Amino acid sequence: MAKILILGTGSMAVSHATAFAAAPNTELVAAVETDPARREAFGKQFGITELFADLESAIAWGGFDAVANVTPDAVHYPTTMRLLAAGKHVFCEKPLATSYPLALEMAETAEAKGVINMVNFTYRNSPALQKARELVMAGAIGDIRYFEASYLQSWLVSKAWGDWRTESRWLWRLSAQHGSKGVLGDVGVHIVDFASFAANSEVANIDSRLKTFHKAEGDKIGDYPLDVNDSAVMTAEFANGALGTISATRFATGHANDLTLRLFGTAGGLDVRTDGKVSSLKICEGPDIDSSSWKDVECPPVPTTYARFAKACNTGVNDEPTFRRAAEVQRILDLCFAQEAARALHAAAPVVTD
Amino acid sequence: MAKILILGTGSMAVSHATAFAAAPNTELVAAVETDPARREAFGKQFGITELFADLESAIAWGGFDAVANVTPDAVHYPTTMRLLAAGKHVFCEKPLATSYPLALEMAETAEAKGVINMVNFTYRNSPALQKARELVMAGAIGDIRYFEASYLQSWLVSKAWGDWRTESRWLWRLSAQHGSKGVLGDVGVHIVDFASFAANSEVANIDSRLKTFHKAEGDKIGDYPLDVNDSAVMTAEFANGALGTISATRFATGHANDLTLRLFGTAGGLDVRTDGKVSSLKICEGPDIDSSSWKDVECPPVPTTYARFAKACNTGVNDEPTFRRAAEVQRILDLCFAQEAARALHAAAPVVTD
Amino acid sequence: MAKILILGTGSMAVSHATAFAAAPNTELVAAVETDPARREAFGKQFGITELFADLESAIAWGGFDAVANVTPDAVHYPTTMRLLAAGKHVFCEKPLATSYPLALEMAETAEAKGVINMVNFTYRNSPALQKARELVMAGAIGDIRYFEASYLQSWLVSKAWGDWRTESRWLWRLSAQHGSKGVLGDVGVHIVDFASFAANSEVANIDSRLKTFHKAEGDKIGDYPLDVNDSAVMTAEFANGALGTISATRFATGHANDLTLRLFGTAGGLDVRTDGKVSSLKICEGPDIDSSSWKDVECPPVPTTYARFAKACNTGVNDEPTFRRAAEVQRILDLCFAQEAARALHAAAPVVTD
Amino acid sequence: MAKILILGTGSMAVSHATAFAAAPNTELVAAVETDPARREAFGKQFGITELFADLESAIAWGGFDAVANVTPDAVHYPTTMRLLAAGKHVFCEKPLATSYPLALEMAETAEAKGVINMVNFTYRNSPALQKARELVMAGAIGDIRYFEASYLQSWLVSKAWGDWRTESRWLWRLSAQHGSKGVLGDVGVHIVDFASFAANSEVANIDSRLKTFHKAEGDKIGDYPLDVNDSAVMTAEFANGALGTISATRFATGHANDLTLRLFGTAGGLDVRTDGKVSSLKICEGPDIDSSSWKDVECPPVPTTYARFAKACNTGVNDEPTFRRAAEVQRILDLCFAQEAARALHAAAPVVTD
């Protein structure tokens, strides 16, 4: 029976608590929240009686095995390191940390401690993704040679999700000082993980280009400087040799929230799609190759990351996506940002006039 | 009445002669071919009586205004330069030249001479492409922000077009010393031109990665070293600021010959597809944006590059695609090759062991 | 009579106070220091009676025109911005800020306010440097085409300055978490400024490579992770078209502290050397070019940056090196770090095994 | 007794023939030259009676063991490959080939054949260089950390060697179509080889920048387009981990022909200089490190590359510099050119105007 503590009680924590409350052999035993009113409300909502104002008090109490870390991004590192030191299993919201070196340190520490360490990459919950990977690993499409992966959103054009020009829930996502790392940090990480997980191979080489478009007078709306990337495009090579492209944008007019992954191998092709709710999978293989025909593939339901973490705590066997995996994704993000920083600083140079 | 000479009588010359024979106000008056038997046969096939063994004899004769240059790639430059010096209009097969500097010199010479100069980028004949560009220029999708362009073939996996392992018509396309520049030179140029033409904007920045996969023992089949690129992927920025990806591959299992271009702007999106024979166009605009709905767009027939060249000779007004345009596409190819050469030479370095 | 406040009273502040005390038409009127004992001692040492525990109290008092900002690097930005808002002249220790965007904001704010803004690049005090620039501006060596610039130290090998393995005054310079940006941040900035100032041209293009060598077991000594750059090498192009190299290292066995700048132009060459105390200048020009002969150039004493700041406060005319200049140098540092970060993150990738 | 054939009888062949005539256990037995008058004159000058108009006739005759290949650069590859097939030892002028793949093929073929294969890098004849390498290999300066290498010429400014604006012996060196690869191909190869040979470590990483300055109206003088690099600058990392710079220029006003190499290690520094005729060496080591003192090092005479080749033919033991070494230097040249090509093609792009 895994005894779970919820660390942080913001909106995402509700998803965690709901999922863990429903998981077999799992018990919500405590929550940590600095704000008294929110702490009380959260405890009431989920019937949690052990409520703490800070992590140290909870650790002093000690009645939990595992933690769902739903703190703000910058707090993931110190809180998780403290929990690992205390020998607790940790399920951390993404991004694992704010930089690769920190994420790597978390992964190495968790592995050295031998505790369960997982990250909540929610798109792993897509049945089509899991089925695609299963097929890849079974050799159904042979050696992967080429791929195209994109995460398309359009909320910078569409009003289907509201008006980003006036709503703070969107404006903060456009502004570094409000904690955003742009489309790359927001959803780009998902498509990088998605593509590489399905292909069953790490990302080896990346050349990226990020771009922030002019969207308002003075590139600012109220307190929000609009300075983070709106689009991110990459060429990528996987460790298995496959070469392809990975993209994410908030300007894909005509797509609300669509992940598409196409994998092409020496024995077939796969086409994975999901909008985060419904996913689908097609395959072209065998005699269909010569006629370029594609068939639908049935994708059975899959356990969620929450369920897998709960199970891992009970079995003691770590599961995907691990901290190490999250660190690897963080490495790619940091690399994209470094490449873009170098490009921007170069572009700010005076012109040669010889 | 444009009097046209066909320079070179290989298989592509038949397409040229057939098209020009059918064009209004156009007359096939002569052909040049070094091989006597092929020269006779070609003359007979198209009822051409003025047949020459070399270009100089034809120029000495002088009874033509315009030339369809269907010589081997490496011969485009010297023959075209000679024809421009003689004041002739030139319609040249792609690629215009074997390098950017040569292509640029051809463009500048043709412009200085004031003659008609066009290149046979055949995918310009797609009604969907021409309609998409028309919509872009009319502002139907606003300012373009993001795009995805790919040219997908699968003949390295599929046998629908024959077996590349045994047929010389495919093997030469895999081998530099047989004149190939890989998928990039073969069809990559088309998708680069296609995307940038539809977007009505030149390619400003390119970061590319090319790859040659291991395909046979010793990377060689008979006399064919298998050394050219099988896949080419790029991130690209257009002069209008749009950021996206451009790809071409011969490993897209499940696609025989498919060009896909997706353009996303601040007022709508366009989806252009063609297999070289049939093309289609979809749009998402206006109220459809909030529901992510796409509608088919009717695409009326368009004049071919042959017809446009014939008309340009008669009107004296140059038409697209011009030599300058072809030079610009050549620049991008050369850039991709230089980037890949630098990468490969770097990769051949000894490892640092400090 | 410029009334100067010393902000921060560490060891460098002694140099500032001593210099300003000796400058004409200049008065040391106040000092700010959080530590009471040091505050008292500093006041006593320089006969300053207006002593404040924080900047706000000093601003509330208001009896000063100008400030020597000798706070820790990370505090330069907030304190200077506050002083600019109060309309004070500011003479800031280098580096101006911890990043280019912050440095640029400081420069733009100072310029908008119209106050004197200068940075203490001490190598500007070299008579040979100032004379070299004068000669360049007078056309003595024609158009500069090529240059070599290096700042050579050897304290990682030599014990002439003490033992870095055991002394904290050296160890902190090897460790990012102790505030170091390595040889590049420490003295690399000087050689970049030195070269570009003498050449009278901004740095336009930089390609750099930084390196941290293995120096102790576990790359750590006590609390000091040894993680910052020991050497920094660059190829650089100036806005005037000159191409050359700029380097800085702590491993130049045989050189304690030597700046060398060689400028080569279409009408002559210059050779500038300084060890921070004594500087020398040689020239090859006119008939000496054909015999490759070099002659010594007399270099008269020059006013120090302190003297120039004091004078600028009195005349109201800003002088070199300005905040804008320091921001430009900061841009180059940031670019070097971004290039190195991208390189390091790329190097951490898994290997391709196709 | 090595029987040597001189292949090609241009001015450089005189140096070869003179050197081999004077070498012990070596006999000049034949020469190949297409021009009859030059062939006769060369035979007479060196008392060679077996004279051939082409290589095949000489091979049919067969009375030689070894060949000094002094043909034009582009002919090195086919002639050497033919000689290797015939089992002959080959001493080839630099550059070994016109590209890395060809040079590598020559090296691999020579090694497979087991014949003596050497290249005439003449700066290997410098006593100071050989002594410096000896000291490095003996550990006299410990592990090399930092280096500076430059090859400085000034004939684009000085008239000491004549006037490049009017003399064809200089003009061809400025023009690609006359066979030049600029300062990099001309003397840059020497400084790359020089530095890496002294350091006893291959070049692992290179980032280069080449530049062609505007030197005449229309960048052309008569039939000579002035289009090759005048300066070449690089940051370089050796396989042993040392980081430094390598440069070559024709604009170093004040230096006629000076190679300078400075190596800095964990136990000392070396300073190697040569003008191609006289060389010198200084060292800073031991207690001199703390005082930054440098001492002269005696450098005994060393055998020339000619003498070493002759000896290798007699002993059967291959010597430096080998074909493989020359191929490695060629790799670096090709890399520099690819990097510069990518840069130039990028710079020719239209500007982004969003």
XYZ file of N, CA and C in Angstrom, chain A residues 341-350, chain C residues 204-207 331 335 339, chain D residues 209 343:
57
model
N 20.445 31.421 -28.115
C 21.140 32.542 -27.463
C 22.347 32.956 -28.291
N 23.114 31.979 -28.752
C 24.294 32.290 -29.569
C 23.869 33.013 -30.842
N 22.798 32.548 -31.441
C 22.302 33.157 -32.670
C 21.876 34.605 -32.423
N 21.152 34.818 -31.349
C 20.640 36.161 -31.048
C 21.771 37.122 -30.710
N 22.738 36.652 -29.934
C 23.859 37.522 -29.561
C 24.719 37.833 -30.779
N 24.842 36.871 -31.665
C 25.569 37.115 -32.909
C 24.825 38.159 -33.752
N 23.524 38.020 -33.794
C 22.722 38.933 -34.629
C 22.758 40.366 -34.115
N 23.084 40.533 -32.832
C 23.128 41.880 -32.245
C 24.444 42.602 -32.558
N 25.336 41.943 -33.273
C 26.654 42.523 -33.556
C 26.585 43.644 -34.583
N 27.554 44.548 -34.532
C 27.643 45.553 -35.589
C 27.973 44.888 -36.929
N 32.731 42.435 -34.528
C 31.504 42.095 -35.266
C 31.177 40.612 -35.164
N 32.163 39.765 -35.444
C 31.919 38.322 -35.429
C 32.914 37.611 -34.526
N 32.396 36.672 -33.783
C 33.224 35.897 -32.852
C 32.892 34.415 -32.993
N 33.922 33.581 -33.080
C 33.730 32.144 -32.868
C 34.698 31.735 -31.786
N 28.216 41.543 -24.372
C 27.587 40.754 -25.440
C 28.536 39.661 -25.924
N 28.026 35.650 -25.670
C 28.085 34.853 -26.895
C 29.059 33.690 -26.735
N 27.932 29.799 -26.978
C 28.568 28.868 -27.914
C 29.127 27.657 -27.164
N 38.049 30.669 -39.955
C 37.458 31.777 -40.704
C 38.514 32.220 -41.712
N 29.553 29.611 -44.770
C 29.430 30.983 -44.293
C 29.108 31.939 -45.466
